[in-house]
XYZ file of C-alpha atoms in Angstrom:
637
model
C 89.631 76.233 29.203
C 89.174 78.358 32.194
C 91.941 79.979 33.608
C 91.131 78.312 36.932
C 90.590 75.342 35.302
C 94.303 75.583 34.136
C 95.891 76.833 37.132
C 94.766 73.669 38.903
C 95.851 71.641 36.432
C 99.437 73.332 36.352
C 99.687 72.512 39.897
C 98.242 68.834 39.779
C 101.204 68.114 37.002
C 103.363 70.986 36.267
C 103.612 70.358 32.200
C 104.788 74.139 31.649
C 107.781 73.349 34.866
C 109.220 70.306 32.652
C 107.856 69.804 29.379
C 110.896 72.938 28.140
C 108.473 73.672 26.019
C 107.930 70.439 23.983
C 104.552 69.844 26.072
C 101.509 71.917 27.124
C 97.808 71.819 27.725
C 95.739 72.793 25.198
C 92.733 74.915 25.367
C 90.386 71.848 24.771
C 91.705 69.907 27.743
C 94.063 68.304 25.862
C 98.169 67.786 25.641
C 99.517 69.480 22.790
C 103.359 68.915 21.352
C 106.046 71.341 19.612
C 108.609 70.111 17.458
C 110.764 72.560 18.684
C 110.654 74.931 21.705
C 108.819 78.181 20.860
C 107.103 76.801 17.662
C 103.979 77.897 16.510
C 103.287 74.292 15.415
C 101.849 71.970 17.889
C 99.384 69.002 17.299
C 97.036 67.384 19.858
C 98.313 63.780 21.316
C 94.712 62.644 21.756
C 93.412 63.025 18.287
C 97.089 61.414 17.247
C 95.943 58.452 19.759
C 92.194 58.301 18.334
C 93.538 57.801 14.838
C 96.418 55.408 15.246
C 93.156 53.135 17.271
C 90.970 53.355 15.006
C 92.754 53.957 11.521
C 96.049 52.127 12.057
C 94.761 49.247 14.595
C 97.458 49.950 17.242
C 96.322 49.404 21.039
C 98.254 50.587 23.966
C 100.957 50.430 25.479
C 102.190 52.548 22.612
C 105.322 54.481 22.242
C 104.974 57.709 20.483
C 108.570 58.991 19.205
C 108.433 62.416 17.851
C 112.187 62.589 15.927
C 112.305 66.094 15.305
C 112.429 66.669 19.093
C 115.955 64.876 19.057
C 116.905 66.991 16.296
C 115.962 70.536 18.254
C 117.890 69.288 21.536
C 120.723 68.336 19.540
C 120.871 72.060 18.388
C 120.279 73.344 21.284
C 123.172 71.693 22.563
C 125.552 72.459 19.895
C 124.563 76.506 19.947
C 124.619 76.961 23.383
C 128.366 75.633 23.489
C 128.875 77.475 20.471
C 127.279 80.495 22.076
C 129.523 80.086 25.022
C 133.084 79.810 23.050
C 132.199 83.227 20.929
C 131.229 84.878 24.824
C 134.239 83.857 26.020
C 136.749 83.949 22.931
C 137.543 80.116 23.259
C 139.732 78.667 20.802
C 138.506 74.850 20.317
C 135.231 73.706 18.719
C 132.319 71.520 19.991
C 132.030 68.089 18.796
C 129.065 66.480 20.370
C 128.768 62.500 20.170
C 125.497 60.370 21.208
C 126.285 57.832 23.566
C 124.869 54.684 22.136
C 123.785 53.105 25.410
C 121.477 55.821 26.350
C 118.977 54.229 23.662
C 120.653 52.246 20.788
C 117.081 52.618 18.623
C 118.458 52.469 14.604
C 115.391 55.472 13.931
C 117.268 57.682 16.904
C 120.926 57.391 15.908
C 119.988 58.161 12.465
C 117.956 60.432 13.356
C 121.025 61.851 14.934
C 123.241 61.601 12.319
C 121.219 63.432 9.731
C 122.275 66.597 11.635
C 126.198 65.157 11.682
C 127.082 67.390 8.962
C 125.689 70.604 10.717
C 126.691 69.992 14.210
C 129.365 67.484 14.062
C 127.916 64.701 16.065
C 129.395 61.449 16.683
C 128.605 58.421 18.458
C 129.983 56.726 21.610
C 130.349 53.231 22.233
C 130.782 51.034 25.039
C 130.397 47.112 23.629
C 131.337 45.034 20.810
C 127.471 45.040 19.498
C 126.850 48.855 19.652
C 130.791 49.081 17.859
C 129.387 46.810 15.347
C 126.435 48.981 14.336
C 128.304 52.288 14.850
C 130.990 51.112 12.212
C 128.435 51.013 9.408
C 126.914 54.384 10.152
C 127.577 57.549 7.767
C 128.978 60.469 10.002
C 130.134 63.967 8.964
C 134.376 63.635 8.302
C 135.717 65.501 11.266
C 132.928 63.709 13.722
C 134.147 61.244 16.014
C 133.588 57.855 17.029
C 134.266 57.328 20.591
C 134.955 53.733 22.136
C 134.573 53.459 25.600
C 134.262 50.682 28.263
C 136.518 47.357 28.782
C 138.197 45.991 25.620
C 139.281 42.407 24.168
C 141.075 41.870 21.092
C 137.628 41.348 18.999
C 136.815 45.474 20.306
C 140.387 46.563 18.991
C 139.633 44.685 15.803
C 136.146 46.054 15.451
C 137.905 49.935 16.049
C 140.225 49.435 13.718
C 137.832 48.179 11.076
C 136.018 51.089 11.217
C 139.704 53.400 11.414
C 140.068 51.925 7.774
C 136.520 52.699 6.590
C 137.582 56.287 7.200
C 136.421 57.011 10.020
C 137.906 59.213 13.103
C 137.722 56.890 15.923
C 139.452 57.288 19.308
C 140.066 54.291 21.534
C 139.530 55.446 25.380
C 142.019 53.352 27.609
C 140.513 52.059 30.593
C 143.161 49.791 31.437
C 147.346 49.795 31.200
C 146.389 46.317 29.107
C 144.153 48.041 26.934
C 146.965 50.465 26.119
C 149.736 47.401 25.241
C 146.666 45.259 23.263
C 146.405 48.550 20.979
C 150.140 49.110 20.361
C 150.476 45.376 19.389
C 147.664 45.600 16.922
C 149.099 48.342 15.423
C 152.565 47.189 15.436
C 151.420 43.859 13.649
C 148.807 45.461 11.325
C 149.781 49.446 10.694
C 146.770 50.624 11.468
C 146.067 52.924 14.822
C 143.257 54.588 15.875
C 143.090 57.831 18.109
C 144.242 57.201 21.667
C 142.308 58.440 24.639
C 143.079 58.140 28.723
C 140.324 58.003 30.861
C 141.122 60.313 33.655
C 139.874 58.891 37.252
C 138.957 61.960 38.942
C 138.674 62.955 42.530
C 135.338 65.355 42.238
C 132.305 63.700 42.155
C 129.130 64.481 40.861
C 125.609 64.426 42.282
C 122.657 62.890 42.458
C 122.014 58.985 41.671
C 125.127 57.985 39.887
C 127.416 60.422 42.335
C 129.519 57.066 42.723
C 130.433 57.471 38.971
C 132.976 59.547 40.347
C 135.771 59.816 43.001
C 138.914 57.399 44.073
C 136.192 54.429 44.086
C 134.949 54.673 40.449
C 134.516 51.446 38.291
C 136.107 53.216 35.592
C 139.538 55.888 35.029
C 143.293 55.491 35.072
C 144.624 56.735 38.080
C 147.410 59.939 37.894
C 150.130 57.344 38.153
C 148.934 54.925 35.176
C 148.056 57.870 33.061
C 151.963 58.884 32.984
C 152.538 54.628 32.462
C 150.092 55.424 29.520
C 152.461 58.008 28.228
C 155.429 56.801 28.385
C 154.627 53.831 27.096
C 153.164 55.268 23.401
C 156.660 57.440 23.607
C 158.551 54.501 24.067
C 156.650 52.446 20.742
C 156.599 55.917 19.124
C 153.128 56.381 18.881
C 152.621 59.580 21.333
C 151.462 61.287 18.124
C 148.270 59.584 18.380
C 147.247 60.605 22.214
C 144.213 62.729 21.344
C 141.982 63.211 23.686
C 141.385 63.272 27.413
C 138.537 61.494 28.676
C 136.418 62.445 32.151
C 132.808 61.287 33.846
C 131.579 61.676 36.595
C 128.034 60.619 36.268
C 125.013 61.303 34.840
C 122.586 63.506 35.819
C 124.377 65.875 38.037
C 121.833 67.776 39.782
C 124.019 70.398 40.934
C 126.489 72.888 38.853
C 128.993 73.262 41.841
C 129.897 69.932 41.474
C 130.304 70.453 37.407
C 132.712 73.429 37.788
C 134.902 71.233 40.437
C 135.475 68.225 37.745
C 135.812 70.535 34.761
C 138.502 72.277 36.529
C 140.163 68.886 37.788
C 140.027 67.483 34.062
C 141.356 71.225 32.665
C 144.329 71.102 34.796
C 145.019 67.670 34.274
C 145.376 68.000 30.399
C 146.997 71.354 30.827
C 149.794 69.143 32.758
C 149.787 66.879 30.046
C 150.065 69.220 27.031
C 152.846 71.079 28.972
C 154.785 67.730 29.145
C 154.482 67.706 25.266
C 151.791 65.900 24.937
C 149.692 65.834 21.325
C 146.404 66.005 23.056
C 143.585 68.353 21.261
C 140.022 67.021 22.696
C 138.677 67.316 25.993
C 135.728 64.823 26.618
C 133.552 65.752 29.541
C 131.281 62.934 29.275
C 127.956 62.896 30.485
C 126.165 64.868 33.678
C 123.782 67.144 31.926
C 120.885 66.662 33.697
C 116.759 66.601 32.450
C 114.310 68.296 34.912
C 111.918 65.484 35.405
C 109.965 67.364 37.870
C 110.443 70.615 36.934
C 111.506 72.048 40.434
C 115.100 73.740 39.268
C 116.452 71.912 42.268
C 119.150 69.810 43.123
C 116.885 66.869 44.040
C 117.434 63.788 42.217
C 114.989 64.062 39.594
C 116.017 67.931 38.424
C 119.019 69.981 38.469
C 119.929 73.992 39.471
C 120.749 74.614 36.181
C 120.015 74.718 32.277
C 121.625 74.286 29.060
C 123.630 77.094 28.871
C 124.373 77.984 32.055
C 125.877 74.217 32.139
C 128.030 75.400 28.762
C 129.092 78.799 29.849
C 130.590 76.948 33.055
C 132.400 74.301 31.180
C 133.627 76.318 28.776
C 134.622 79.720 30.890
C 136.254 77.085 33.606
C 138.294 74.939 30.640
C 139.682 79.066 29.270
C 140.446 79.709 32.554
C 142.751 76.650 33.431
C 144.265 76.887 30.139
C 145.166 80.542 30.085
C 146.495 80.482 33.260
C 148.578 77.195 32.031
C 149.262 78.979 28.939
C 148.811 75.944 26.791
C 145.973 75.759 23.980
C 142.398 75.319 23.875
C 141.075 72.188 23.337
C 138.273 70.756 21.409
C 135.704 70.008 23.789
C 133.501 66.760 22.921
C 130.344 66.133 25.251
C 128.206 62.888 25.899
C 125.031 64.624 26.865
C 122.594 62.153 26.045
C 120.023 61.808 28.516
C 119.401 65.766 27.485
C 119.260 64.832 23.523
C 116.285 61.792 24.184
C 114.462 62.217 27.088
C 112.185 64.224 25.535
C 111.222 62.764 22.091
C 109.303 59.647 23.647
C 105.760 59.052 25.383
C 104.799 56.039 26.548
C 100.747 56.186 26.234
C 98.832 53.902 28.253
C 95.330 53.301 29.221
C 93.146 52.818 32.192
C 91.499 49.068 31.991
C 89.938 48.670 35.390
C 89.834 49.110 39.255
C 91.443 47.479 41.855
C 89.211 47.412 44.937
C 90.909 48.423 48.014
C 88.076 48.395 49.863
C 83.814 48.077 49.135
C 83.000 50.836 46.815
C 79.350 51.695 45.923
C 77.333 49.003 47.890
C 73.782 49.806 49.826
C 73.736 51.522 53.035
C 74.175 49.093 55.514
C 70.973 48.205 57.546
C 71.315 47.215 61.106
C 69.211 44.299 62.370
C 68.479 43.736 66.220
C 70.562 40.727 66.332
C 73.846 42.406 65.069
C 76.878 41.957 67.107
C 77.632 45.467 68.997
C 80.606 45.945 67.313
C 78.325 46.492 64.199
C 75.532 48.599 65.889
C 79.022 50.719 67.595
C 80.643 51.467 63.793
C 76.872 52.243 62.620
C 76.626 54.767 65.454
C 80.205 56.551 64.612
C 79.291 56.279 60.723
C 76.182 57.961 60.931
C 77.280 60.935 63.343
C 80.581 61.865 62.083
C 81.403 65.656 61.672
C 84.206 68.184 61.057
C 84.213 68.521 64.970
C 84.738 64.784 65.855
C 86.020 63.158 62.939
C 89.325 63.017 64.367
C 88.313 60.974 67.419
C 85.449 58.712 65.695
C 88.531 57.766 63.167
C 90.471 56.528 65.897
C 87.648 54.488 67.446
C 86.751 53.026 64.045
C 89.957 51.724 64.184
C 89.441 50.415 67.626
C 86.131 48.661 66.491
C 87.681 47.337 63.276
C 90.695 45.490 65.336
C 87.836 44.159 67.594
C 85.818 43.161 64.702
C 88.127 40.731 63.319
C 89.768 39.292 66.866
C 86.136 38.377 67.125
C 85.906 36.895 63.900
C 88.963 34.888 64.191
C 87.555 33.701 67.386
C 84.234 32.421 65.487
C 82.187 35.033 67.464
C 80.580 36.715 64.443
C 79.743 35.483 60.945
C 81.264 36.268 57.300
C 78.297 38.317 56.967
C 78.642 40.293 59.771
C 82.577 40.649 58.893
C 81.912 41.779 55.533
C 79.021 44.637 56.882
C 81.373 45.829 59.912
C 84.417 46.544 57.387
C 81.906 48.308 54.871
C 81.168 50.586 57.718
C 85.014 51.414 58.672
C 85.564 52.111 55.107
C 82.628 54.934 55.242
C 83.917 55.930 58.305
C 87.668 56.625 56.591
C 86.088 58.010 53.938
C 84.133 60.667 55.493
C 86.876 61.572 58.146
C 89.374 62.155 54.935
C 86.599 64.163 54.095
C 86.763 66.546 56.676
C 90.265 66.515 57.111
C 90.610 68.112 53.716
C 88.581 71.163 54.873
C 91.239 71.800 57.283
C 94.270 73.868 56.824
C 96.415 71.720 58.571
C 95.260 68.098 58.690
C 96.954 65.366 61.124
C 100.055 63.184 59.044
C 97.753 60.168 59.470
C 95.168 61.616 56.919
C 98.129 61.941 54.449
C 98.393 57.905 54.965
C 95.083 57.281 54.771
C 94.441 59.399 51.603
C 97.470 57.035 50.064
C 95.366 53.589 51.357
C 91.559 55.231 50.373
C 93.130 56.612 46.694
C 91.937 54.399 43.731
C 93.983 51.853 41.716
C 94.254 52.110 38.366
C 94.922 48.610 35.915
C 97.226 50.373 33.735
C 97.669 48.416 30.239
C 101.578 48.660 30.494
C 104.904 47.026 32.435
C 106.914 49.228 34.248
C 109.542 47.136 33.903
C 109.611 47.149 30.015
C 108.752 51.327 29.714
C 109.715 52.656 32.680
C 111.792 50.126 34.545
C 113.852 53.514 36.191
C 110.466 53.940 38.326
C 110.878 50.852 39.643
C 114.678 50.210 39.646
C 116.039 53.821 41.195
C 113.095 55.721 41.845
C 113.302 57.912 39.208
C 110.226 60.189 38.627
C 108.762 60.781 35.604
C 105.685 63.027 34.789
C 102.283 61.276 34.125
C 99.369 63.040 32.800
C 96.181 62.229 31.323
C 96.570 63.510 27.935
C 92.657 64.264 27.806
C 89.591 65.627 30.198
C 91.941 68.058 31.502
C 89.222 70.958 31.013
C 87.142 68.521 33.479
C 87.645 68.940 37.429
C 90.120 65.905 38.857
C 88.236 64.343 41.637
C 90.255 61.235 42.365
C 93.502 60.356 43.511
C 94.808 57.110 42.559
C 97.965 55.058 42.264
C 98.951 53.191 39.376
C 99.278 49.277 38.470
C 100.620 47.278 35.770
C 99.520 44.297 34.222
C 102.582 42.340 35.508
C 102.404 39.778 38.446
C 104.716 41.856 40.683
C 103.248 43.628 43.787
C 107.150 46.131 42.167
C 104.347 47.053 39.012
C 103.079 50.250 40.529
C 103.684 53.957 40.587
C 102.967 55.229 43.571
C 105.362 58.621 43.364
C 104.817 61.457 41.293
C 106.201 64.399 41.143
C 105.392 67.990 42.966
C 107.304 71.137 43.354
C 107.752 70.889 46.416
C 107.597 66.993 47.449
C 106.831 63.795 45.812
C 103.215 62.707 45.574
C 102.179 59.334 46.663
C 98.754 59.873 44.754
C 98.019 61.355 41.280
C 95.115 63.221 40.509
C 92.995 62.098 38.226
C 89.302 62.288 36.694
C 86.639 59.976 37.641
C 86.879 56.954 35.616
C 84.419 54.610 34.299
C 84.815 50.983 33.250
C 84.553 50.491 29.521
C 85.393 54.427 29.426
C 88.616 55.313 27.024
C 90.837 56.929 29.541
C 94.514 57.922 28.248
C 97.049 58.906 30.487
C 101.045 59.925 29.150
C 104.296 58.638 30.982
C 106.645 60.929 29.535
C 110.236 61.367 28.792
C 111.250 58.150 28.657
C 112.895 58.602 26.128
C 116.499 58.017 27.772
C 117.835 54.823 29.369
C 114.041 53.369 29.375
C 113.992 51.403 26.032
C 117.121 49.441 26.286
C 116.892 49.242 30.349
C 113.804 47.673 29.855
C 112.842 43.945 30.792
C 110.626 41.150 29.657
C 109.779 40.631 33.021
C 106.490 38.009 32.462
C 107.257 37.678 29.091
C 105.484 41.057 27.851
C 107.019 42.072 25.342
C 108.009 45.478 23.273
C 104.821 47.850 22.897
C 103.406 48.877 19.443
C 105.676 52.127 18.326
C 104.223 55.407 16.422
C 106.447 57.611 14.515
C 105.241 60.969 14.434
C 106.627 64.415 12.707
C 104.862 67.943 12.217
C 104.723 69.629 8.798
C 105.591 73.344 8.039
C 101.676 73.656 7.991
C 101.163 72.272 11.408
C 99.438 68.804 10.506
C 100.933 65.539 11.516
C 101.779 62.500 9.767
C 102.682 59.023 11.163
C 105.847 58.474 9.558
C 106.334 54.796 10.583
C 104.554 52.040 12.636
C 105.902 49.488 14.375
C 104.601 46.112 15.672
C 104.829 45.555 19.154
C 105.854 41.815 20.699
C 103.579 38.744 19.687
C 103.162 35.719 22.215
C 105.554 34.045 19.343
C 108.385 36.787 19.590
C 108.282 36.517 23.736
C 108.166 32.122 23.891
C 110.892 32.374 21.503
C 112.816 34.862 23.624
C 112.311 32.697 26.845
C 114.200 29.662 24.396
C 110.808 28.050 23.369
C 109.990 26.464 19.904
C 107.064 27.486 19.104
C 106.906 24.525 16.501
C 107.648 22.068 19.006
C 104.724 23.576 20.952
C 102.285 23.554 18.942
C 103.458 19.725 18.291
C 103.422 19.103 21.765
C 99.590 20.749 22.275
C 98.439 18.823 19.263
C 100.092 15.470 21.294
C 97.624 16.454 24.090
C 94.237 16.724 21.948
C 95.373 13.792 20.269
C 95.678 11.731 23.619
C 92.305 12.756 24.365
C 91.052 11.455 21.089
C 91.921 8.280 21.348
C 90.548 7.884 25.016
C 87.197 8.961 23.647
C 87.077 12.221 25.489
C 87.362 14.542 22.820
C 86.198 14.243 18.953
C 88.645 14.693 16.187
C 86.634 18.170 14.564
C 87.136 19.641 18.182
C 90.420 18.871 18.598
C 91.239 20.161 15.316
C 89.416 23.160 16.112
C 91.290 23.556 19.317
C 94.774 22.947 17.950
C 93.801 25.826 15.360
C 92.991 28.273 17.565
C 96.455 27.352 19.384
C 98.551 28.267 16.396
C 96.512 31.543 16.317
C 97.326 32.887 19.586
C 100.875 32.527 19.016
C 100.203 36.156 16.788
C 98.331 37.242 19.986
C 99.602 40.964 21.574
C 101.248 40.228 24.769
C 99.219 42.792 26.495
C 95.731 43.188 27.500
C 93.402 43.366 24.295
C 89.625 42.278 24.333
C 87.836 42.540 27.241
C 85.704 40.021 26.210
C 83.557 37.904 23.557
């Protein structure tokens, strides 16, 4: 590939300014990925797609989930806190946990826990259900199991089930009740778990979720109930179990001033405690690390000012600080970083399937009879002599004409006909004035909005709502590049659609260094043409956020992993939804309708309309499409 080539697309979709390495182009015009950052490995994502089509019968949308990336951010987050508490001679070790909510997948948190051993991690759960399937799991000895959120009786019971299985489990108290439920069970039963306050925090964090924090915050005991908390477990006799000090104050902090204020709040707050004799040892930070979805080292929503270890060295230099000056001891500091372990590992690949006309696209030059209205002969006259000079002022009487144009229409002055040619000819007009406006160095705003109304729209074979429902929900950006043709010149700008009926299933922001894009660009595409494009890092949040909005279901998955020789191997395949799986989600039998559709034909039989072979025929091919893909397939016979 060119170097010029490469430098435009580098600015068209920044892979090397968020991909941290996992991601670049390739010097075919293709996206290449590392299992770790700074391998020498890398394999091409289009010949992976080309295979899994043709060998392995997948179709997109299709999930690509490359585990060894969770593996390399997981050790990338245990060295660089480990790298920050031999800098700073800090006393307490790292114990990293996965929050289960942040994509509850079986293949990730096992995934996960194959590196328990090495790196300590545990899980974190907020529910009964994730509880249930954290319980089971085999964790390294001295890793924790965290359980967050609001509790009942059946969540104590669950914690405690899993405190006699061996594990190290610490109950976070949300709640003074929570606190007097635990103390009963273990008064009645013997058994206690770990006991953790959740410390409601003044700082706040930044960014979306900068409401996780502060006075307001759904969760967090307040200074008052946290001394309740203690005196209470002194007065059953069970202070020896307070273990750990839990603090949040949202994820995806986009800026590091805002980490250093909280980690200092939450330092001095269990210095205070351990001073009062407290038993305390861990320090939970939660969340906050941020990904760079746009790769602009910013503090806009969808980045952050910071990396890895910069965010370590601040935690851990501000928690040494507090504590040294408290002169109590280092704790154990546990971290929820999961958006930063999962983003990465996941593409969602989807495909280009048609057009949506905006406006009339490759049609004859329009002739002009001597019996056209004026307003016809007038937009013919400003089509045919636009320049760089006057394009400004013939785009502003187009306009005039095309308001004209249809007052006449609606008054029954002109024809359908003569409707249809007069709006061919504003489109040209547009089309040619964004033209020239491009050649200039600064072009008027309005040619930014009409660049957004002229750009194509893509049919994308995908919901946003099931694998990228953030895009939709908060705005969140996510980088989307054609993982092929990229050694080809981009001469279009489109938006995206969905498949969904929701005018919500578009993407019409992308990101930029410098500002969102309303338009992506993108090669010329053909119909029938294979076109590929990548959402990625979606790998966080987007799974288990995801709806069934219209009843399309789960796409097909692809397991990938790299060898030591650089070849990959599809590890695992995995189904996507069938019209059965999504009928029987919405609370349909599909029994019952097939029995009801066979009622129909069989109606029709015995009124004569319909013969008994074709009815059979049809009720056949009924009970077939139940194992039909949710998503677009054929495109015809």
């Amino acid at each position: 590939m060119q170097d010029e080539q490469l430098q435009r697309v580098q600015a068209a979709y920044g892979v090397e300014n968020w991909s941290a390495g996992y991601f670049e182009v390739g010097p075919e015009g293709t996206i290449l990925v590392r299992p770790a950052r700074g391998d020498s490995r890398s394999v091409d994502l289009k010949k992976i797609i080309d295979e899994l089509i043709r060998d392995r019968k997948v179709q997109t949308p299709l999930l690509l989930r490359f585990p060894q990336i969770l593996t390399n951010q997981l050790r990338i987050l245990a060295h660089s806190y480990q790298r920050a508490m031999t800098e700073y001679g800090f006393q307490g070790t790292h114990f990293p946990v996965f929050p289960m909510k942040v994509n509850p997948r079986r293949e990730v948190i096992e995934e996960f826990l194959r590196d328990s051993a090495r790196c300590r991690v545990g899980l974190e759960c907020g529910s009964k259900a994730e509880l249930y399937a954290a319980v089971a799991q085999t964790q390294a000895e001295e890793s924790l199991l965290i359980c967050n959120g609001f509790k009942d009786a059946e969540f104590i019971e669950l914690a405690l089930l899993a405190v006699q299985s061996g594990k190290r489990v610490v109950v976070v108290v949300e709640k003074l009740s929570e606190l007097r439920l635990i103390i009963q069970y273990a008064e009645q039963t013997g058994v206690v778990p770990w006991i953790g306050l959740r410390a409601k925090l003044y700082s706040r964090g930044s960014g979306k979720w900068a409401a996780s924090g502060g006075d307001a915050a759904k969760f967090g005991l307040t200074t008052s109930e946290i001394l309740d908390c203690v005196r209470l477990l002194k007065a059953h006799r069970l202070e020896g179990q307070l273990k750990l000090l839990h603090s949040h104050i949202g994820s995806q902090i986009t800026d590091i001033k805002r980490v250093k204020n909280a980690i200092k709040e939450a330092a001095r707050v269990y210095a205070k405690l351990r001073l009062m004799g407290s038993t305390i040892e861990y320090m939970d930070i939660g969340g906050g690390l941020g990904v760079d979805y746009d790769g602009s080292k910013t503090r806009s929503e969808s980045s952050m000012n910071y990396g890895v270890q910069e965010f370590a060295n601040d935690v851990i230099y501000t928690i040494k600080a507090v504590c040294d000056e408290e002169g109590v001891p280092h704790p154990n500091v546990v971290t929820e970083s999961g958006r930063m372990m999962t983003a990465y590992h996941a593409v969602c690949i989807t495909s280009i399937r048609d057009e949506i006309e905006t406006f009339a696209e490759d049609v004859p030059e329009v002739q002009i009879d001597a019996d056209d209205p004026q307003v016809i002969s007038e937009l013919k006259e400003l089509c045919d002599h636009i320049t760089g000079k006057n394009y400004v002022e013939y785009y502003h009487d187009a306009q005039e004409h095309k308001d004209s144009l249809h007052t006449q229409f609606n008054l029954g002055l002109i024809s359908l006909e003569d409707r249809a040619k007069g709006e061919v000819l504003f489109w040209e007009i547009c089309a040619r004035a964004l033209h020239h406006s491009e050649d200039e160095r600064f072009p008027a705003e309005e040619f930014a909005d009409l660049k957004k109304i002229l750009a194509a729209k893509y049919l994308c074979n995908f919901s946003l709502f099931r694998s990228a429902p953030d895009s939709w929900a908060i705005r969140q950006l996510f980088p989307i590049v054609p993982i092929h043709r990229l050694n080809e010149p981009m001469t279009d700008y489109a938006t995206l659609v969905d498949v969904t009926c929701d005018s919500d299933g578009k993407i019409d922001h992308f990101i930029d260094l410098r500002d969102d894009k309303e338009t992506l660009e993108i090669h010329k595409w053909e119909p029938g043409q294979a076109y590929f494009l990548g959402i990625f890092l979606v790998g966080a949040y987007q799974e288990v956020m995801g709806s069934f909005h219209n009843l399309f279901g789960l796409p097909d998955e692809a397991h990938i992993a790299i060898d030591d020789a650089g070849r990959y191997h599809v590890t695992k395949i995995i189904a996507g939804s069938r019209i059965a799986d999504m009928v029987s989600f919405a609370r349909y039998d599909k029994g019952q309708l097939q029995d009801l559709y066979r009622q129909h034909l069989d109606a029709r039989v015995e009124a004569g309309r319909l013969t008994r072979e074709a009815a059979d025929a049809l009720a056949e091919e009924y009970v077939k499409a139940a194992q039909g893909v949710t998503y677009l397939s054929r495109t015809g016979l």
